[in-house]
XYZ file of C-alpha atoms in Angstrom:
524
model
C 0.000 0.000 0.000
C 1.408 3.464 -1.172
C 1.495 5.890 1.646
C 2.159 9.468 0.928
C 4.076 10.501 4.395
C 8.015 10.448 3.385
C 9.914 11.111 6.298
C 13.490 10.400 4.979
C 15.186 11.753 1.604
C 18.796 12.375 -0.389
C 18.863 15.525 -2.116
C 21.229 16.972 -4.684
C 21.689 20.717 -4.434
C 23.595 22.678 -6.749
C 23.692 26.685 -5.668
C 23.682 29.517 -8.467
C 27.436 30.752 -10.300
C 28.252 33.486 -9.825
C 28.460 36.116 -12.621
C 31.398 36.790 -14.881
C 32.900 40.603 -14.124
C 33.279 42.811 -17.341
C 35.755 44.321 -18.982
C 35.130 47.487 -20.794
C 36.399 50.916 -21.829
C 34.277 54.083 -21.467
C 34.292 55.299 -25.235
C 32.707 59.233 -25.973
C 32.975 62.087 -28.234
C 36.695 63.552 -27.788
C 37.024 61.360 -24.891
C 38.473 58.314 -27.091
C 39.982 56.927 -23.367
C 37.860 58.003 -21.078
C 38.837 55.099 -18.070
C 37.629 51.330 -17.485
C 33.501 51.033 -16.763
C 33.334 47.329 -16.847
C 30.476 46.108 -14.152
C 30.801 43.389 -11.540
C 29.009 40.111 -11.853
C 26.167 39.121 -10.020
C 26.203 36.693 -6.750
C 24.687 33.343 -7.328
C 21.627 32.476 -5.523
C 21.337 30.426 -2.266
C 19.525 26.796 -1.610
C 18.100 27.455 1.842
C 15.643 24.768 3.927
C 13.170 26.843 5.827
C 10.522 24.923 8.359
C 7.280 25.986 6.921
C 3.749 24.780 9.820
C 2.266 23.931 6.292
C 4.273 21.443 5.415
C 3.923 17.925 7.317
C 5.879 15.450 5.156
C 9.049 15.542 2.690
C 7.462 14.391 -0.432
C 7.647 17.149 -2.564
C 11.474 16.770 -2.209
C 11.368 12.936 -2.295
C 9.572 13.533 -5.863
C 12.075 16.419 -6.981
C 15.597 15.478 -5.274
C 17.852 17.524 -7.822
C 17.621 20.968 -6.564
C 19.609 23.947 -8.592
C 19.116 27.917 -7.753
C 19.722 30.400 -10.131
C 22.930 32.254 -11.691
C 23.976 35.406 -11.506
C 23.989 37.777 -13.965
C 27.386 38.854 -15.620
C 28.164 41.916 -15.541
C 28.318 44.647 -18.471
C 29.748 48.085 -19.583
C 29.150 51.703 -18.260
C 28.995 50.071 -14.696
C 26.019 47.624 -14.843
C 26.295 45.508 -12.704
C 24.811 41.447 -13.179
C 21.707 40.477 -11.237
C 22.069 38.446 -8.223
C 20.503 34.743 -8.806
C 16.930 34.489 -7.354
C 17.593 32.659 -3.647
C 15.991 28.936 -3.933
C 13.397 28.467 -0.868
C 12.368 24.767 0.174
C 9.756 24.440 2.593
C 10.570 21.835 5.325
C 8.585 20.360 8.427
C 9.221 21.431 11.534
C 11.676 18.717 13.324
C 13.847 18.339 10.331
C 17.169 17.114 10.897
C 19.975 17.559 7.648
C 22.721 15.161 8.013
C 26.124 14.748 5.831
C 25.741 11.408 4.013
C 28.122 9.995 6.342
C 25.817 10.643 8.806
C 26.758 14.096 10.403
C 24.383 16.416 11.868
C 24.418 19.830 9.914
C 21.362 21.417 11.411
C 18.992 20.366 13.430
C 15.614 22.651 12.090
C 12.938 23.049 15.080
C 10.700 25.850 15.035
C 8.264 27.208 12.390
C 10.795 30.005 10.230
C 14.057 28.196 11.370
C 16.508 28.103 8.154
C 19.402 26.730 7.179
C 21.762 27.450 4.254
C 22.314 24.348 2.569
C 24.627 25.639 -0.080
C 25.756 29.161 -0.546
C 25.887 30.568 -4.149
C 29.168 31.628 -5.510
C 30.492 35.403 -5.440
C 30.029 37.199 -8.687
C 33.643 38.601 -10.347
C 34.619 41.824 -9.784
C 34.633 44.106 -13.167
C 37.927 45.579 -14.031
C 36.418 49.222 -12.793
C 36.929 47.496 -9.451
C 40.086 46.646 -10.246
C 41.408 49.756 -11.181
C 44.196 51.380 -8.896
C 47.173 54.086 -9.035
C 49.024 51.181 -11.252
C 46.507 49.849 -12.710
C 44.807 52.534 -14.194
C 42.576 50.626 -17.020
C 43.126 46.878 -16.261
C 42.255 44.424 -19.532
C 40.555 42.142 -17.329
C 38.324 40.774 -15.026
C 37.491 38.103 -12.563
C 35.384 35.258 -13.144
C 32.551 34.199 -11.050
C 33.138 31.785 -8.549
C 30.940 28.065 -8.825
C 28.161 27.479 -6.404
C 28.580 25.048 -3.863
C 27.300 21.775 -4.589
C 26.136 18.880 -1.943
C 24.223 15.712 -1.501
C 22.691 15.633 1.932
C 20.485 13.912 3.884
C 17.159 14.909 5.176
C 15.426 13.135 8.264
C 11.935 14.037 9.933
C 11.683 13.366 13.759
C 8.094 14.490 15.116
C 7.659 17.081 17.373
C 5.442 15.649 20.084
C 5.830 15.316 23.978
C 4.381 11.616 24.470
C 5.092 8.681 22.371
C 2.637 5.851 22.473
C 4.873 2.913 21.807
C 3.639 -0.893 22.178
C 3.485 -4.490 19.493
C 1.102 -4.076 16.332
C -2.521 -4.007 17.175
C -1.977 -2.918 20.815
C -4.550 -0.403 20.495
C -2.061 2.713 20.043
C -4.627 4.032 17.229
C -7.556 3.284 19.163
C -5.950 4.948 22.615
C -4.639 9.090 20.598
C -8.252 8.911 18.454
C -9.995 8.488 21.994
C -7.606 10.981 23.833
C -7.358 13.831 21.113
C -9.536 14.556 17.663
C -7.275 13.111 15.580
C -8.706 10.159 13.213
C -6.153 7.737 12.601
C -7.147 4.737 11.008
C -7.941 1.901 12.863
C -8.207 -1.868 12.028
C -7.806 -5.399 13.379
C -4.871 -6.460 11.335
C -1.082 -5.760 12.148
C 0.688 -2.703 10.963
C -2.610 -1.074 10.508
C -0.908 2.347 10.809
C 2.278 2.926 8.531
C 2.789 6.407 9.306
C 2.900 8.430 12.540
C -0.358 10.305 13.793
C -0.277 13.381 16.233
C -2.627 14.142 18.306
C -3.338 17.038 20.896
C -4.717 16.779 24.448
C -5.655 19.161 27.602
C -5.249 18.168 30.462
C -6.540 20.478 33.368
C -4.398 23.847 32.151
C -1.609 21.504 30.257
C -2.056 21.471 26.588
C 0.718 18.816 24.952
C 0.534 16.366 21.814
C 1.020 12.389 21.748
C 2.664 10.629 18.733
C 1.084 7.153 17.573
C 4.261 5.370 16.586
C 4.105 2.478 13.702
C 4.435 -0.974 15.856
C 7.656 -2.241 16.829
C 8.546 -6.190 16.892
C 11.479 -7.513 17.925
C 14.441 -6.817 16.025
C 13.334 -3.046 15.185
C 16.036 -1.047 16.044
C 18.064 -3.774 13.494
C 15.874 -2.843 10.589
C 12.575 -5.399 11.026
C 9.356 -4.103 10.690
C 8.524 -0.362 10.503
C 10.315 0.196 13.731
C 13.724 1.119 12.600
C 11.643 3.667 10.316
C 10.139 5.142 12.873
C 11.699 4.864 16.161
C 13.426 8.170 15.151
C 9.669 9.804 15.616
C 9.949 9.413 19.501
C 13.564 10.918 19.870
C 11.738 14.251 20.745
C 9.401 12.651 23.368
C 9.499 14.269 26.838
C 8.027 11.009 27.904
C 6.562 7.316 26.613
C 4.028 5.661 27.004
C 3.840 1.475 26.578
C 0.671 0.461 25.156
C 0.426 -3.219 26.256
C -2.205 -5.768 24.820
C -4.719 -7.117 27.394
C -6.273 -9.460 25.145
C -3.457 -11.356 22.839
C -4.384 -14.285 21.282
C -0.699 -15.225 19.889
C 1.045 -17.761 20.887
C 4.049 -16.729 23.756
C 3.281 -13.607 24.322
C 2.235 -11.768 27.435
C 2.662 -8.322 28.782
C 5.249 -8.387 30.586
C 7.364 -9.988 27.777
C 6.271 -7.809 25.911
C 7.305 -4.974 27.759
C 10.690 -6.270 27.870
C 11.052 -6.832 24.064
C 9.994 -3.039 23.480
C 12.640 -2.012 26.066
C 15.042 -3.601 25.045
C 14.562 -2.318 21.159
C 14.248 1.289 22.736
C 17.475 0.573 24.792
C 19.515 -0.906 21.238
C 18.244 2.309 19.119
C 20.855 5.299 20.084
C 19.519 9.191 19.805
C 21.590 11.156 17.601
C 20.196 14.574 17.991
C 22.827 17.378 19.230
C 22.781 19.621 21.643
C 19.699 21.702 22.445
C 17.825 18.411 22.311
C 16.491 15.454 24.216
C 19.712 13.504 24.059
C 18.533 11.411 27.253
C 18.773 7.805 25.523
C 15.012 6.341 25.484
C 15.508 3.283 27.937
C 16.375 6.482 30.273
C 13.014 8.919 29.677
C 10.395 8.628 31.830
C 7.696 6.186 31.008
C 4.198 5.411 32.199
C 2.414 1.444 31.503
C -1.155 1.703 29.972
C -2.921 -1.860 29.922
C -4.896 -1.824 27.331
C -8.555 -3.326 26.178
C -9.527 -4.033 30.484
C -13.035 -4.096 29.164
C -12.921 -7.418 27.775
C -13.350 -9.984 31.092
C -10.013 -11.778 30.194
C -7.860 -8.480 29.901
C -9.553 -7.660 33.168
C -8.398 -11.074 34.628
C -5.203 -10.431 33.337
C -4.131 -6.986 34.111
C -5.091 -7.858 37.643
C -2.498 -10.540 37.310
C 0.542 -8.693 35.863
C 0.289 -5.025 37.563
C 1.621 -6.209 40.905
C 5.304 -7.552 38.834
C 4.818 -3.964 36.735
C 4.553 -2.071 39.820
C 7.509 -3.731 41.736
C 9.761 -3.004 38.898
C 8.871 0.747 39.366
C 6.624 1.085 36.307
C 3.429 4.047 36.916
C 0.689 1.692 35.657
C -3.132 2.246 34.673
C -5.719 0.059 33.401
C -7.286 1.723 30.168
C -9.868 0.684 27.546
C -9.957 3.137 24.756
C -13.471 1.627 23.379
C -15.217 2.225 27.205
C -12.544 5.296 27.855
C -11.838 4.094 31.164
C -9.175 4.924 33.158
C -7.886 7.932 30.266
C -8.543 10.335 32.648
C -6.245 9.181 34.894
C -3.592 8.207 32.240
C -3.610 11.912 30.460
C -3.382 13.983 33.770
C -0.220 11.321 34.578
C 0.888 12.318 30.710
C 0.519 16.210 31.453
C 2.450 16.055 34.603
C 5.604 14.525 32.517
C 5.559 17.172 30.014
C 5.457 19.960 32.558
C 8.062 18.767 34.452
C 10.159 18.096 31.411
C 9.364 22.030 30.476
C 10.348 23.123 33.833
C 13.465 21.509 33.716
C 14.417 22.810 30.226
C 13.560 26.106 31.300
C 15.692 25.955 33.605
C 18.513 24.574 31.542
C 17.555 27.624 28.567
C 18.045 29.918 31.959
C 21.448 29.632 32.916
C 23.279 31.637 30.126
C 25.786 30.021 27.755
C 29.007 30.538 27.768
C 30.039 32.184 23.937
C 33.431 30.564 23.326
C 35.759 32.859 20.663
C 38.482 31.223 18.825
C 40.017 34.524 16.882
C 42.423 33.739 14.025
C 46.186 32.915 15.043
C 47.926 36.023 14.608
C 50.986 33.878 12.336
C 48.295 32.745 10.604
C 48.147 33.669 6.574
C 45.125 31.975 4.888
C 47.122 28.845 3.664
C 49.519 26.042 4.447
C 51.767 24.362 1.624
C 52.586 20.647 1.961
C 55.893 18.747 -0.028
C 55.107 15.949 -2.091
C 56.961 13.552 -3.916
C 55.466 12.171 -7.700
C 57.000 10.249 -10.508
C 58.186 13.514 -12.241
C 59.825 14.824 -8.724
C 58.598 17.148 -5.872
C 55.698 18.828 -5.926
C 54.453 21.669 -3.267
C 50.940 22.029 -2.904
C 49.476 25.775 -1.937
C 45.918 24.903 0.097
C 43.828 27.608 1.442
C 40.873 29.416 1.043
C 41.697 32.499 -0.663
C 44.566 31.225 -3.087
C 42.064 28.459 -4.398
C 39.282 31.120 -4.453
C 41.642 33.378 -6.716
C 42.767 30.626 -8.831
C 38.952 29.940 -9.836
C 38.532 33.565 -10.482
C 41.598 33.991 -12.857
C 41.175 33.919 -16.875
C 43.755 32.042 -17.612
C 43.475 32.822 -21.404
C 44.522 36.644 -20.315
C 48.130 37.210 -19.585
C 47.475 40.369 -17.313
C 45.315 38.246 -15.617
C 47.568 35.844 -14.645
C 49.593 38.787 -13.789
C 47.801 39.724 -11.416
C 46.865 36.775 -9.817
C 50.830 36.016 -9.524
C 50.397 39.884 -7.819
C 48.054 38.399 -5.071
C 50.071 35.286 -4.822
C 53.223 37.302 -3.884
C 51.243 39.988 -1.521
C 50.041 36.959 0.689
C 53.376 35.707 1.089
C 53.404 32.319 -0.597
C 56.037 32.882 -2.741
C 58.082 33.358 0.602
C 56.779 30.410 2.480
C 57.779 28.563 -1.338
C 61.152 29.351 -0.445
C 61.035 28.062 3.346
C 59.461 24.883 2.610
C 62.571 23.904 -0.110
C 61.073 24.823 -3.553
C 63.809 25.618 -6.067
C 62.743 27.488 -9.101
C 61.371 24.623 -11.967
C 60.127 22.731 -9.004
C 55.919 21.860 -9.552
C 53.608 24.126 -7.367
C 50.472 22.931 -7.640
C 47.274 25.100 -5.782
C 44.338 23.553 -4.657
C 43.681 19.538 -3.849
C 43.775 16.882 -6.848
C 44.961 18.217 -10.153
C 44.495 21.397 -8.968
C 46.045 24.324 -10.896
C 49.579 22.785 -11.670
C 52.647 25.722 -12.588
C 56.596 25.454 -12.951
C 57.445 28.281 -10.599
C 59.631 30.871 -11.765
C 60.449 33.028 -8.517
C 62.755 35.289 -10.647
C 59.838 36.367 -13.361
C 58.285 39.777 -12.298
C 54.842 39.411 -11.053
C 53.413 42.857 -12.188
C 50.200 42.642 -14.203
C 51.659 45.527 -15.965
C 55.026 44.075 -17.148
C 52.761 40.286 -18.056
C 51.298 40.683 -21.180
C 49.227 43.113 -23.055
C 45.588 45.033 -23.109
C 45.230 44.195 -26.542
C 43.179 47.159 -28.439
C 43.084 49.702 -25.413
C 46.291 49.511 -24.682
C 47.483 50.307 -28.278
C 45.066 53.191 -28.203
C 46.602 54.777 -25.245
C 50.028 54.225 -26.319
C 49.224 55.950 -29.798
C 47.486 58.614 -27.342
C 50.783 59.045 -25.589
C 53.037 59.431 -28.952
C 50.836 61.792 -30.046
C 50.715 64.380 -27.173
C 54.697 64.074 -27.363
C 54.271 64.968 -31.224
C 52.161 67.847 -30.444
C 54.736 69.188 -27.213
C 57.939 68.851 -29.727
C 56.420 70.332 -32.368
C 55.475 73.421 -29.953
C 59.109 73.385 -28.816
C 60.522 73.903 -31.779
C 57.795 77.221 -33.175
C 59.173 78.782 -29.955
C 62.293 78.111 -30.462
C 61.717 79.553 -34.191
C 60.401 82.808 -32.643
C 63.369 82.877 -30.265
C 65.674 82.625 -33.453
C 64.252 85.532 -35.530
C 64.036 87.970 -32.849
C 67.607 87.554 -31.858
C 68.690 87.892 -35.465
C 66.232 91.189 -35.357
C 68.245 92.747 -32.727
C 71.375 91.604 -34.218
C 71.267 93.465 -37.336
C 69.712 96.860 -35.576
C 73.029 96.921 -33.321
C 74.785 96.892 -36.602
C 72.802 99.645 -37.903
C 73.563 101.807 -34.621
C 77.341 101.075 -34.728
C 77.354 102.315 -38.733
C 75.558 105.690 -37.087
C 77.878 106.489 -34.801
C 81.516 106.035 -36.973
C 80.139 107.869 -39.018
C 79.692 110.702 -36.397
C 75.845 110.783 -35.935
C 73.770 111.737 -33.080
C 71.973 108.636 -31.348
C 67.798 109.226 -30.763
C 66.341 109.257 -27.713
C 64.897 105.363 -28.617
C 68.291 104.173 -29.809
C 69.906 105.643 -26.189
C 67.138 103.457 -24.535
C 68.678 100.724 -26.642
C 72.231 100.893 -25.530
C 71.690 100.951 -22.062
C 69.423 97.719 -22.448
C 72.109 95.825 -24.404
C 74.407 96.963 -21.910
C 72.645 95.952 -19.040
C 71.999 92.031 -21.425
């Protein structure tokens, strides 16, 4: 029989790229160079789990497990910058735990609006108007956007209730929460009527609380038989538990108190995994009450008389229920409400008493990466690992020699051309960055790392060099008209000094103007 409650799932999530930066030129009338305006690219978009009251099951991802959030937009000329990718939402029910596949705990969601980013988009590359500096004045390049994350993780769903009715198939667990609460579960005389876990709410004087109808266990549950292993993880959450026991069996060896025994020891073998901020008491530990079940029928009367003395002595809380007559469920819920409020009490308490905030700030000789010697069939090989030199290395064009430039620029500013040296690399030695193939190099410690001095801006670059010969045109040629002028006015005054001397051997009066001219040459 299909059932349409999915409580465990493997998704694939693939966050957005981020968006390629741009590389432009602002171009305008009589402004032929008029600096870089090349946009950054947009950040890719997040795949977030958010607990949504709505949602009660984890079918919608169990029918689309390959989840991908959008790109970001590259960016474009005269500073536009790329659109960040549209943030990927997926509604989750409250009490949703996301595990690692090898079985970490990555978040344990509990509370309606609790989220959790499952992968983070990448960060969009940074347009060469970003890039620009007192160097650098119109860069030919930009960085590329980084990848998103990617992950395959693991989603489980543990119920949020504060009783768990646990007890064999058929023990009346159905019959017990549909009598105690409104819920309708179904109910039948057949084994594993109920393949998925009902909730159900009760009030008991001023304590309102819900109970969990757990799928029957057998022995050998926690190990995988039956439906228990599915759902034992359903009462990890359980302030307390209540053992449904069967007053009226008609199977061969059995009887309650084996019975009791054989769901013990099942809740003893299955071991709580939640973190902390949970119930992490394991469930042989949490406190339990002993509801016998189906007293109206004269044999279950009989019976229970029989078997709650040896309940009793072993220090069980024991009541004598029938969930067709409702008798003794009174009782049994006020005994239920006074376990959940102490259980709240006491984690009041514990949410009281103020946690301690424990700060681990960065070493102060730490640099952002470590480089470990290895030995291959070609020789040694030093590999660079750490956040921000990987990072760099997927945002470097490695079909643009200035940007290689100036990622061999960052390289050098964060020291690991230094720390090359310390560890014993020699220049032609292998220098690989990042883990696996990586990004492998021959390392050349005595090639300049300037972006400017590492190949060329292609097109702009020629225009601003022809820019540059061109004002030097225009300043020599302006040099030498003044130096023209200079020329003819000194030959000017050269011949009038001649005509002067003539003047006087021949015994002439000088003017008033040429007097004023003597006494400036003289004073030249």
């Amino acid at each position: 029989m299909a059932t349409e409650f999915i409580d465990r799932v493997t998704v694939h999530l693939a966050a957005g790229d981020g968006g390629n930066g741009c590389s432009s030129i602002r171009r305008e009338k009589f402004k032929p160079l008029g600096g870089p305006d090349g946009a950054n690219g947009g950040r890719g978009g997040d795949i977030t789990f958010v607990v949504d009251p709505q949602t009660t099951t984890l079918l919608p991802l169990h029918h689309r497990p390959h989840l991908k959030a959008d790109g970001g937009g590259i960016g474009k000329g005269d500073l536009r910058h790329g659109a960040d990718g549209k943030d990927l939402i997926v509604p989750v029910p409250d009490g949703t735990v996301v595990k690692s596949p090898s079985g970490e705990i990555l978040a344990d969601l509990v509370g309606p609006g609790t989220e959790f980013v499952a992968a983070a988009g990448g960060r969009g590359g940074l347009g060469n108007a970003a890039l620009a500096s007192t160097k650098r004045k119109a860069p030919g390049f930009a960085l590329l956007g980084e990848p998103g994350e990617e992950a395959t993780l693991v989603l489980e769903l543990k119920t949020i209730a504060d009783v768990a009715l646990v007890g064999y198939p058929s023990a009346g667990k159905s019959s017990l929460i549909a009598a105690l609460s409104a819920a309708k579960p179904k109910i039948a005389d057949y084994p594993f009527t109920t393949l998925v876990p009902n909730l159900g709410v009760v009030e008991a004087g001023d304590v309102r609380y819900t109970i969990a109808d757990v799928p029957g266990l057998i022995p050998g549950a926690s190990e995988g038989k039956g439906l228990g292993l599915e759902f034992l993880r359903h009462v990890e959450r359980c302030a307390a538990l209540v053992h449904v026991i069967d007053m009226a069996t008609w199977e061969p060896g059995r009887d309650p108190v084996s019975d009791l025994e054989v769901i013990e020891a099942e809740l003893a073998a299955y071991s709580v995994d939640l973190g902390e901020g949970a119930n992490d008491v394991p469930l042989s530990q949490r406190p339990k009450l002993v509801a016998l079940n189906k007293v109206d029928i004269p044999d279950g009367r009989e019976l229970a008389d029989i078997v709650r003395p040896d309940l009793e002595a072993a220090g069980y809380q024991v009541f004598e229920i029938s969930a067709v007559s409702h008798a003794g469920l009174r009782e049994l819920s006020f005994a239920m409400a006074g376990l959940v409020a102490a259980e709240r009490e006491r984690r009041a308490e514990r949410e009281a008493v103020p946690q301690r905030v424990v700060i681990r700030p960065k070493a102060v000789d730490d640099k952002g990466f470590t480089i470990r010697a290895e030995h291959d069939a070609e020789g040694p090989v030093f590999r660079v690992l750490g956040d921000k030199p990987e990072r760099w290395v997927r945002q470097t064009d490695f079909a643009n020699g200035e940007a290689v430039g100036y990622l061999a620029d960052r390289l050098e500013r964060l020291g690991v051309e230094e720390a090359l040296f310390k560890t014993g690399a020699k220049p032609g030695d292998t220098v690989v960055i990042g883990e696996g193939d990586g990004v492998v190099f021959d390392w050349d410690p005595t090639s300049v790392g300037g972006a400017e001095l590492l190949g060329s801006r292609g097109t702009d670059l020629r225009l601003e060099e022809e820019a540059r010969a061109s004002r030097k045109e225009r300043k020599a040629a302006y040099h030498e008209r003044q130096d023209a002028k200079a020329a003819t006015r000194a030959e000017f005054e050269k011949e009038r000094l001649a005509e002067r001397a003539a003047r006087e051997r021949a015994g002439a009066q000088p003017t008033g103007a040429e007097s004023a001219d003597v006494e400036s040459a003289d004073e030249q």
